[in-house]
Each structure stands twice: as C-alpha cells, then as structure tokens.
Amino acid sequence: MAAAVLPAAGGRETMDVDSIDDKEIAEYRELIEELGTFPDKVLINCLTMIAEDHSESKEAARRVYDCIREKLLSSSGDHKLPIMYVIDSILKNARGAYIGFFEQDAPKWMPSVYRALPDETRRNKLKKVWNTWKDFSLFAPDKWKAMGECFESDNTDGSTSPRSSSPLGGSNLVAGIPRSKTGALILTTSLRKEMQKILDEIQNDIDNELEKVSLERIADINPDLLANIKKAAEDTLRGNQQSTGVEGSGGDGGNDKDPVPLKPAFLAEMRSDQVVERSKAWAKVDAKPVELSNEMIQKLQTSVKESSSADARYFQSDAVDMTRVLAAASATATLLTTALERRETQDTKATQQAMQRSGGAAANAARSGYATVDKSLFTNNGIKTKNLALIGMLYEVGLPFVSSSDGRRFKTQLELSKHLDRLFKRSQIEKSMARTEERGWYCSDRVWTMEAKEEDIVDNNAALNANSATEATSTGEDDANPDSFTEVADETRDKCVVCGINFKMFFDNDDGAYKYRNCREVEVMNDDVAENESDMMLVHVTCWRGLGSPATLDIDQTLRD
C-alpha cells in the first residue's frame, strides 16, 4: 500500500506519512486491544496497512514496533498468538525498517512468548510462523536460528522442560493431557466422565452411533476442541465443588487455591476490559434526549447520507472511525428510545392522575394531551416561532408510524396495525356490497317544459320497447345486443322465469325510470286448470334465444313457484 497522503478522521489537515503523532499511536494501540484472543483477518490487515504507511521512516516504524512489543509482552497467554500473527503479516508485507527491529530484538522476547502460550497447539502454531520466516528469507540464518532456540531446546531429548515427558508415565501431551504408550488419555475418573458428557452433548445430533468419536479420536483430529472440552469439564467440576463447600473449606488439607467461578468457560466475557468499561459508561451518561431529540436525529441522518454517498472515499483510518460513529449512533438511538418510552409512561401516569382529580373539560383536556403544550406560546408572535418539541410530538418523535394508505400517524406499531386492519375490513365489505345506480339530478326536456308528465313518458317508452322487441322478433333480428333489450323495473317480476336469476337494474336518465337490462316480456301459456289462459312474464333475452326464440313459452319451460 503506497499512499502520499492519509487524511485522519474528522476532516483534519493532511500530514506527511513519515510522521506519526501520539494520537495515531493511541488509536493503533486500541486496534491491537480489539484484536483480543481471536486472530481477526480484517483487523490484522488493517494493522498491517497502517504499519506499512510508516515502514520507510525509522522513527515512525520504531514507535509502531514499540507499541506492538509492549502489548505483546504485557498481554496474557491467550492474546499473544494473534499479536504474533500481526507481526508476521507486517514482516512479510510491510518489511522496511521493521525487519531490523525484529531481527535485533526478537531473540530476547521470543522464549518468554513461547513459554507463556497456554497449550501445545498454540506453541506449534507459533513454531510454524517462525518456520515461514526462513522460507521468505526475512532474516539472516544465524539471526533466524537465534529466534528459534526455544523451539529447538524444547524438542531435545535431554530437555528439562516439564512438557517433554509426562509425570504419570505418558509419552507425550495433547492439549495438556498426557497419553500412555497405547494412545489412551490419562485422566481422572471424574474428569473423564464429565468430558464424556460434554462430548455426548456435542454429538447428540448424530443418529449413527458408528459416526460418533471418542475422546482419544478427538485428540488426534482436533486438539483445540479437546482442550475446550477439558476446560469446560474442569470448570463444571470446580463449580460443583465450590457450591457444595468442598474446595477452599479446609477439608482437603488447607487448599489455598483461588476461588473458581461457577460460570463455564463458554459463557465467559469475551470482550476486552476497555470495551466493557466503555459500555458501562454509557449507562452513566446524563443526556437530555427529549429536548435535543430532533437535533440529534437530524445530525444522524445527515451523517448517514454523507457517508453513503457514492462519491465518498475512505482510507482505513476513516473506516475505523466510521465504525465507531455507527456504534455511537446505535447507542444514542437506544438512549433516545429509552427516554421516549420513559416520557410516554410519565405522560400516561400524569393523564390518569389529572382525570382522577378533575372531570368534565379538565378530564377531556388531560385525555387529549393538551396539558403537555404550553398555551402561553399561542400568541401573534409565539405562533411565528418554530416549536421543535411540538413538531416532534406531531411527527417523527411523537407519532413515528405512518399509514401508507391514508397518511395518518400513530404512536405505536400496534395502533398502526389495528388501523390497517380496519381499512382492510372496510374495503372487503365495500367490495361485497350490492350497488345500484342512483337516479340522476335532472329530468327529460319534455317534463322540464311541462309538455308531458313523467308517468306518460315512462308508459310510452315501455310500449315502444315492447314494439321494438316484437318487431325484432318478427324480423328475425336475433343478433342484436341483449343489453339493448330493456324493460321497466317491476319488483314483482325481478327474476327470469327460465333461469331464476335476478335482472340487472339501472336508472335510465333519459326516461327517468329504473329498468331491467337484457330483459324482454314473453307470453307464457298456462295449464288448463289455470284461471288465465296465459300470462306475460319477463325473461332474459339470452335465455329466450337459448330456447329458440319462440313467440310463446309453455309453462313447463319455466320455473314454477
């Protein structure tokens, strides 16, 4: 990574990459703290790129190296291996002045780092890192060997290292557990039993018993998992002993061990102490989010819009600062939510108390929330002033949930959901309702000029329609549109006598009367016992055509009452 200028966070002035100030060193130290016990590849690359920017300056590289070395020697054993991965990445990618610093100083602290690693697996990983330095030709051969003297002495047959042989007669160690010559793990009965329980829980989802593995097999294929199982089992056993008062009570010959926590290892706090303290500090912040909520929200929205712009470009330090800004925004949103919920609860209690103390108009005012508004501001000059608190109560803060159907606002998501349900039910009911055309507001010209009465016009139109239908039948006009055949509406004859379906009714503005569409009147011959020989009945034109367009219908062709 080669960069001429690296702008720092917050819009500071540009500076020479060869120099590094105390603030940047402090930020670099914080990044190493965030690394923790897990070798995060993204964070390691970030630390490497920052170190690469200062690799050509001996003074700046010395300060970066001292920062890494200080953290490496002061941290616990679980934190040392990830820091060694950072060193390995800097040596292979940044190089520059760092090669000389590590070459002179590494033989001094490498043995202490190697001995501080908690288990054999991590020591083997550190040895692999040391071996890769030879493949990359980073150091002179004699310097490289001097760095790895701790690895060579550990593998010597005559070594006095406590890990070279097992005090119980085992030939080697796996995850700190000695093994016999046959390969069996040498464990106490209680510890093996507890470790087997944990292993059975891990393999609980495996149905085939032949696919399950033993503790000895786990030691061969995954020593890290075996170490975790052993640690969890030991924590469980110590927790049981402490809860029963066995350990530290003087019953085991004056055991002076430190008390062991009851919490298992997999539930332990994984964050660094600085992060935990920073999280606790947020609870002590005495902010006033209710009064400043609108301003905070506007600033957060502006920051997000500027950061999400396609033209914005970030360096690595800016990206780290943006992550912290987003974390602060999340914490601020949490504080705002808590404060608003507390405010709403207080307003509800105040409203209930006001309703209990007074009735009538006072109760209505308290119920509607008018008591929270300062009425003294409603003056000629007061209404010209922008009241952010009142705007917040009416919009984003007080009523943040908006209905997409009609634009109404609500306090909670539950109220919005109920409102949408009511709108949906109303729309379904309206769709299922039977609708008819309403009568027009105007009448025909002849009625308006008093040339004729409305009843006479209706009768004349009915006669004309009957004659036109008869003429169409006599002339064989069966291809005419069925909807062009209409009859005056008659509530006693609202169904077709052939199919039994109701006629479609509409209002004829020209005639000023309700009519049936697709309808005509046909003579139906009755039985011999009937009083009348025939009756005039209404049928659908389509049904009538389906019967062959007869001049008359028999009673058997109709639906009898």
XYZ file of N, CA and C in Angstrom, residues 106-283:
534
model
N 13.887 -9.733 18.587
C 13.055 -10.934 18.723
C 13.730 -12.049 19.527
N 15.042 -12.307 19.384
C 15.641 -13.383 20.194
C 15.515 -13.158 21.692
N 15.290 -11.911 22.125
C 15.191 -11.642 23.551
C 13.824 -12.021 24.111
N 12.742 -11.710 23.351
C 11.397 -11.952 23.909
C 10.709 -13.188 23.351
N 11.270 -13.818 22.309
C 10.611 -14.995 21.739
C 10.482 -16.143 22.742
N 11.514 -16.466 23.553
C 11.342 -17.569 24.526
C 10.244 -17.298 25.548
N 10.153 -16.057 26.036
C 9.117 -15.761 27.034
C 7.724 -15.865 26.421
N 7.586 -15.433 25.169
C 6.286 -15.561 24.494
C 5.938 -17.027 24.292
N 6.943 -17.819 23.907
C 6.704 -19.246 23.662
C 6.278 -19.953 24.946
N 6.925 -19.652 26.052
C 6.578 -20.325 27.314
C 5.234 -19.838 27.861
N 4.819 -18.623 27.496
C 3.566 -18.086 28.029
C 2.338 -18.630 27.316
N 2.509 -19.259 26.156
C 1.346 -19.812 25.449
C 0.748 -20.944 26.278
N -0.587 -21.015 26.385
C -1.209 -21.916 27.368
C -1.208 -23.385 27.001
N -1.089 -23.740 25.730
C -1.190 -25.164 25.380
C -0.239 -25.474 24.229
N -0.126 -26.784 23.951
C 0.791 -27.257 22.926
C 0.361 -26.829 21.530
N -0.928 -26.714 21.305
C -1.422 -26.352 19.978
C -0.957 -24.957 19.581
N -1.072 -24.009 20.490
C -0.639 -22.645 20.182
C 0.876 -22.566 20.008
N 1.601 -23.368 20.783
C 3.070 -23.372 20.619
C 3.470 -23.905 19.251
N 2.763 -24.932 18.781
C 3.055 -25.468 17.440
C 2.738 -24.438 16.355
N 1.662 -23.659 16.551
C 1.330 -22.627 15.568
C 2.395 -21.537 15.538
N 2.919 -21.177 16.717
C 3.985 -20.179 16.758
C 5.246 -20.699 16.063
N 5.529 -21.976 16.232
C 6.698 -22.569 15.578
C 6.525 -22.558 14.053
N 5.288 -22.793 13.574
C 5.048 -22.746 12.127
C 5.276 -21.340 11.578
N 4.870 -20.333 12.332
C 5.115 -18.955 11.910
C 6.610 -18.699 11.813
N 7.365 -19.177 12.791
C 8.822 -18.999 12.780
C 9.453 -19.710 11.582
N 8.957 -20.883 11.217
C 9.497 -21.614 10.070
C 9.237 -20.884 8.754
N 8.093 -20.200 8.640
C 7.804 -19.473 7.396
C 8.739 -18.293 7.197
N 9.314 -17.754 8.256
C 10.250 -16.640 8.110
C 11.503 -17.078 7.345
N 11.871 -18.327 7.495
C 13.021 -18.849 6.746
C 12.676 -18.966 5.266
N 11.447 -19.415 4.968
C 11.037 -19.559 3.567
C 10.974 -18.204 2.864
N 10.622 -17.131 3.577
C 10.556 -15.798 2.988
C 11.893 -15.057 3.027
N 12.909 -15.692 3.634
C 14.263 -15.085 3.732
C 14.194 -13.697 4.346
N 13.495 -13.591 5.465
C 13.334 -12.303 6.118
C 14.567 -11.912 6.919
N 15.248 -12.902 7.526
C 16.374 -12.616 8.413
C 17.595 -13.410 7.963
N 18.706 -13.017 8.495
C 19.925 -13.800 8.268
C 19.793 -15.154 8.962
N 20.434 -16.199 8.432
C 20.262 -17.537 9.018
C 20.624 -17.601 10.494
N 21.723 -16.944 10.891
C 22.108 -17.017 12.295
C 21.099 -16.290 13.190
N 20.562 -15.156 12.697
C 19.548 -14.448 13.470
C 18.260 -15.259 13.567
N 17.898 -15.892 12.461
C 16.684 -16.718 12.458
C 16.802 -17.882 13.443
N 17.955 -18.525 13.477
C 18.151 -19.633 14.419
C 18.134 -19.144 15.858
N 18.680 -17.954 16.084
C 18.678 -17.417 17.453
C 17.260 -17.161 17.947
N 16.373 -16.757 17.046
C 14.974 -16.558 17.446
C 14.302 -17.868 17.823
N 14.702 -18.969 17.176
C 14.026 -20.239 17.397
C 14.735 -21.194 18.315
N 15.646 -20.690 19.130
C 16.337 -21.589 20.066
C 15.371 -22.215 21.059
N 14.307 -21.484 21.400
C 13.342 -22.054 22.344
C 12.617 -23.249 21.742
N 12.396 -23.242 20.430
C 11.740 -24.391 19.787
C 12.677 -25.586 19.724
N 13.944 -25.315 19.410
C 14.897 -26.413 19.295
C 15.157 -27.059 20.645
N 15.336 -26.257 21.710
C 15.611 -26.820 23.028
C 14.408 -27.587 23.556
N 13.222 -27.202 23.154
C 12.028 -27.890 23.637
C 11.918 -29.286 23.054
N 12.480 -29.500 21.837
C 12.379 -30.801 21.183
C 13.580 -31.685 21.442
N 14.581 -31.191 22.217
C 15.767 -32.002 22.518
C 15.411 -33.108 23.488
N 16.013 -34.263 23.296
C 15.674 -35.429 24.143
C 16.054 -35.199 25.590
N 17.170 -34.498 25.838
C 17.600 -34.293 27.207
C 17.052 -33.046 27.838
N 16.016 -32.469 27.269
C 15.465 -31.221 27.797
C 14.822 -31.455 29.142
N 14.922 -30.408 29.984
C 14.299 -30.468 31.308
C 12.939 -29.814 31.318
N 12.423 -29.527 30.127
C 11.108 -28.877 30.059
C 10.055 -29.783 30.649
N 9.138 -29.250 31.425
C 8.109 -30.089 32.022
C 7.157 -30.669 31.002
N 7.182 -30.184 29.720
C 6.275 -30.738 28.734
C 6.910 -31.845 27.913
N 8.200 -32.174 28.157
C 8.856 -33.180 27.341
C 8.451 -34.584 27.738
N 8.023 -34.769 28.940
C 7.598 -36.098 29.374
C 6.493 -35.939 30.384
N 5.749 -36.984 30.547
C 4.600 -36.947 31.437
C 4.984 -37.467 32.805
N 4.594 -36.788 33.861
C 4.908 -37.279 35.195
C 4.173 -38.553 35.524
N 3.156 -38.864 34.749
C 2.404 -40.095 35.008
C 2.845 -41.217 34.100
N 3.953 -41.030 33.406
C 4.437 -42.097 32.554
C 3.991 -41.967 31.125
N 3.316 -40.887 30.749
C 2.855 -40.734 29.379
C 4.010 -40.372 28.474
N 3.886 -40.680 27.197
C 4.949 -40.418 26.246
C 4.861 -39.028 25.650
N 3.667 -38.375 25.606
C 3.518 -37.034 25.047
C 2.274 -36.392 25.635
N 2.072 -35.138 25.224
C 0.932 -34.364 25.713
C 0.079 -33.925 24.535
N -1.238 -33.945 24.740
C -2.192 -33.439 23.757
C -3.155 -32.530 24.504
N -3.125 -31.222 24.168
C -3.971 -30.240 24.843
C -3.745 -30.257 26.352
N -2.460 -30.502 26.748
C -2.137 -30.543 28.163
C -2.492 -31.841 28.859
N -2.933 -32.856 28.120
C -3.328 -34.144 28.707
C -2.288 -35.189 28.312
N -1.679 -35.891 29.267
C -0.696 -36.935 28.918
C -1.379 -38.151 28.305
N -0.614 -38.848 27.457
C -1.117 -40.068 26.813
C -0.180 -41.219 27.137
N -0.767 -42.368 27.259
C 0.013 -43.572 27.530
C 0.643 -44.091 26.239
N 1.414 -45.157 26.348
C 2.059 -45.726 25.164
C 1.027 -46.294 24.192
N -0.103 -46.701 24.692
C -1.158 -47.244 23.814
C -1.993 -46.138 23.171
N -1.777 -44.860 23.540
C -2.527 -43.756 22.963
C -3.706 -43.303 23.790
N -3.994 -43.963 24.916
C -5.133 -43.582 25.746
C -4.798 -42.325 26.549
N -5.801 -41.483 26.735
C -5.630 -40.274 27.535
C -5.616 -40.638 29.010
N -4.661 -40.088 29.738
C -4.535 -40.364 31.166
C -5.310 -39.282 31.915
N -6.510 -39.623 32.361
C -7.404 -38.693 33.041
C -7.932 -39.327 34.304
N -8.331 -38.489 35.242
C -9.004 -38.998 36.423
C -10.412 -39.462 36.043
N -10.979 -40.302 36.892
C -12.284 -40.876 36.569
C -13.369 -39.797 36.471
N -13.380 -38.862 37.409
C -14.407 -37.818 37.408
C -14.248 -36.884 36.218
N -12.981 -36.543 35.883
C -12.759 -35.647 34.758
C -13.123 -36.308 33.433
N -12.754 -37.571 33.264
C -13.115 -38.284 32.036
C -14.633 -38.410 31.897
N -15.301 -38.680 33.021
C -16.750 -38.811 32.977
C -17.407 -37.495 32.570
N -16.916 -36.379 33.113
C -17.510 -35.073 32.776
C -17.195 -34.697 31.333
N -15.972 -34.984 30.867
C -15.622 -34.695 29.472
C -16.442 -35.535 28.511
N -16.731 -36.773 28.888
C -17.545 -37.635 28.031
C -18.976 -37.104 27.935
N -19.488 -36.550 29.033
C -20.837 -35.956 28.985
C -20.892 -34.791 27.999
N -19.880 -33.941 28.055
C -19.854 -32.792 27.148
C -19.728 -33.252 25.700
N -18.891 -34.269 25.470
C -18.733 -34.789 24.109
C -20.032 -35.421 23.610
N -20.766 -36.107 24.496
C -22.053 -36.689 24.087
C -23.067 -35.601 23.718
N -23.032 -34.494 24.437
C -23.943 -33.396 24.082
C -23.588 -32.796 22.732
N -22.301 -32.717 22.435
C -21.882 -32.185 21.131
C -22.336 -33.112 20.005
N -22.258 -34.416 20.240
C -22.621 -35.389 19.213
C -24.063 -35.865 19.337
N -24.883 -35.107 20.009
C -26.270 -35.527 20.231
C -27.060 -35.593 18.934
N -26.701 -34.739 17.942
C -27.444 -34.704 16.685
C -27.055 -35.829 15.737
N -26.016 -36.570 16.042
C -25.574 -37.666 15.164
C -26.374 -38.921 15.517
N -27.160 -39.407 14.551
C -28.013 -40.584 14.793
C -27.219 -41.882 14.701
N -26.269 -41.940 13.784
C -25.499 -43.168 13.589
C -24.425 -43.264 14.674
N -24.500 -44.280 15.497
C -23.538 -44.449 16.581
C -22.129 -44.694 16.067
N -22.012 -45.267 14.853
C -20.686 -45.565 14.317
C -19.933 -44.297 13.913
N -20.670 -43.218 13.684
C -20.030 -41.974 13.280
C -19.544 -41.155 14.475
N -19.947 -41.491 15.668
C -19.503 -40.769 16.848
C -18.056 -41.128 17.177
N -17.320 -40.162 17.720
C -15.900 -40.358 18.008
C -15.685 -40.314 19.514
N -14.548 -40.867 19.937
C -14.187 -40.894 21.352
C -13.268 -39.734 21.680
N -12.931 -39.601 22.963
C -12.012 -38.547 23.388
C -10.634 -38.736 22.769
N -10.177 -39.980 22.665
C -8.868 -40.251 22.066
C -8.846 -39.855 20.586
N -9.967 -40.099 19.880
C -10.031 -39.731 18.472
C -10.075 -38.204 18.303
N -10.759 -37.525 19.201
C -10.785 -36.064 19.178
C -9.382 -35.507 19.379
N -8.577 -36.157 20.238
C -7.205 -35.712 20.474
C -6.372 -35.786 19.203
N -6.697 -36.711 18.310
C -5.925 -36.868 17.075
C -6.376 -35.898 15.989
N -7.699 -35.671 15.883
C -8.196 -34.886 14.757
C -8.419 -33.418 15.108
N -8.666 -33.085 16.369
C -8.935 -31.692 16.745
C -8.499 -31.444 18.187
N -7.217 -31.200 18.414
C -6.741 -30.969 19.791
C -7.358 -29.717 20.430
N -7.661 -28.707 19.617
C -8.263 -27.486 20.191
C -9.624 -27.791 20.808
N -10.429 -28.608 20.134
C -11.728 -28.980 20.677
C -11.572 -29.773 21.967
N -10.561 -30.650 22.006
C -10.322 -31.431 23.224
C -9.936 -30.497 24.376
N -9.119 -29.481 24.077
C -8.736 -28.534 25.129
C -9.953 -27.776 25.653
N -10.857 -27.379 24.761
C -12.076 -26.680 25.196
C -12.968 -27.582 26.037
N -13.093 -28.855 25.626
C -13.902 -29.806 26.404
C -13.302 -30.002 27.789
N -11.978 -30.124 27.854
C -11.311 -30.322 29.139
C -11.512 -29.108 30.050
N -11.377 -27.895 29.475
C -11.545 -26.682 30.281
C -12.970 -26.567 30.804
N -13.962 -26.852 29.938
C -15.368 -26.779 30.370
C -15.663 -27.819 31.450
N -15.086 -29.022 31.306
C -15.306 -30.066 32.311
C -14.674 -29.677 33.647
N -13.468 -29.123 33.614
C -12.821 -28.694 34.854
C -13.599 -27.578 35.533
N -14.112 -26.626 34.725
C -14.922 -25.546 35.307
C -16.180 -26.087 35.959
N -16.787 -27.081 35.329
C -18.006 -27.676 35.897
C -17.706 -28.388 37.210
N -16.597 -29.159 37.233
C -16.238 -29.880 38.452
C -15.892 -28.898 39.574
N -15.146 -27.860 39.272
C -14.787 -26.892 40.307
C -16.016 -26.124 40.790
N -16.934 -25.842 39.868
C -18.164 -25.172 40.268
C -18.990 -26.026 41.203
N -19.057 -27.329 40.910
C -19.801 -28.236 41.807
C -19.147 -28.317 43.178
N -17.801 -28.348 43.189
C -17.103 -28.410 44.471
C -17.307 -27.135 45.280
N -17.281 -25.991 44.593
C -17.445 -24.733 45.314
C -18.864 -24.590 45.844
N -19.851 -25.047 45.064
C -21.237 -24.932 45.514
C -21.533 -25.837 46.693
N -20.800 -26.962 46.804
C -21.004 -27.867 47.935
C -20.085 -27.570 49.104
N -19.188 -26.548 48.946
C -18.310 -26.150 50.046
C -17.119 -27.051 50.216
N -16.719 -27.811 49.159
C -15.590 -28.727 49.301
C -14.286 -27.981 49.138
N -14.177 -27.208 48.028
C -12.911 -26.544 47.739
C -12.770 -25.293 48.582
N -11.613 -25.119 49.168
C -11.333 -23.926 49.947
C -11.909 -23.947 51.348
N -12.527 -25.055 51.764
C -13.134 -25.109 53.090
C -12.206 -25.704 54.135
N -11.040 -26.154 53.696
C -10.086 -26.718 54.643
C -10.198 -28.217 54.755
N -11.132 -28.833 54.021
C -11.287 -30.272 54.118
C -10.309 -31.030 53.275
N -9.546 -30.339 52.376
C -8.612 -31.048 51.507
C -7.169 -30.763 51.912
N -6.965 -30.474 53.150
C -5.602 -30.268 53.621
C -5.133 -28.849 53.483
N -6.065 -27.911 53.593
C -5.674 -26.499 53.526
C -5.400 -26.026 52.135
N -6.250 -26.364 51.191
C -6.095 -25.913 49.808
C -6.285 -24.399 49.748
N -5.295 -23.679 49.238
C -5.337 -22.221 49.183
C -5.567 -21.709 47.776
N -6.182 -22.513 46.919
C -6.420 -22.074 45.543
C -7.404 -20.925 45.530
N -7.284 -20.102 44.481
C -8.223 -19.009 44.300
C -9.599 -19.568 43.980
N -10.645 -18.874 44.396
C -11.984 -19.367 44.083
C -12.212 -19.424 42.587
N -12.839 -20.511 42.155
C -13.100 -20.730 40.735
C -14.511 -20.261 40.426
N -14.730 -19.483 39.409
C -16.080 -19.009 39.116
C -16.986 -20.150 38.707
N -18.278 -19.993 39.046
C -19.261 -21.007 38.681
C -19.596 -20.957 37.205
N -19.330 -19.859 36.531
C -19.712 -19.706 35.136
C -18.795 -20.548 34.260
N -19.305 -21.377 33.347
C -18.451 -22.175 32.455
C -17.637 -21.272 31.536
N -16.619 -21.865 30.912
C -15.727 -21.082 30.068
C -16.440 -20.532 28.845
N -17.387 -21.295 28.263
C -18.042 -20.826 27.045
C -19.054 -19.714 27.314
N -19.315 -19.376 28.592
C -20.179 -18.248 28.932
C -19.384 -17.070 29.474
N -18.072 -17.148 29.429
C -17.239 -16.087 29.983
C -17.270 -14.861 29.074
N -16.953 -13.731 29.642
C -16.933 -12.473 28.890
C -15.764 -12.473 27.913
N -16.044 -12.287 26.623
C -15.007 -12.336 25.603
C -14.524 -10.942 25.205
N -15.193 -9.910 25.645
C -14.770 -8.563 25.295
C -13.619 -8.117 26.191
N -12.858 -7.155 25.682
C -11.753 -6.636 26.471
C -12.283 -5.747 27.592
N -11.408 -5.485 28.568
C -11.824 -4.671 29.708
C -12.179 -3.247 29.281
N -11.450 -2.718 28.294
C -11.749 -1.364 27.842
C -13.134 -1.274 27.214
N -13.507 -2.294 26.426
C -14.826 -2.284 25.783
C -15.927 -2.412 26.833
N -15.704 -3.251 27.841
C -16.713 -3.422 28.890
C -16.897 -2.126 29.668
N -15.783 -1.483 30.025
C -15.886 -0.224 30.758
C -16.556 0.862 29.921
N -16.271 0.856 28.624
C -16.903 1.839 27.752
C -18.410 1.603 27.662
N -18.822 0.350 27.651
C -20.253 0.048 27.609
C -20.939 0.457 28.903
N -20.253 0.245 30.042
C -20.848 0.645 31.315
C -20.946 2.162 31.433
N -20.010 2.859 30.794
C -20.023 4.321 30.899
C -21.248 4.928 30.226
N -21.805 4.247 29.211
C -22.980 4.786 28.530
C -24.171 4.864 29.469
N -24.253 3.955 30.426
C -25.388 3.970 31.345
C -25.335 5.155 32.305
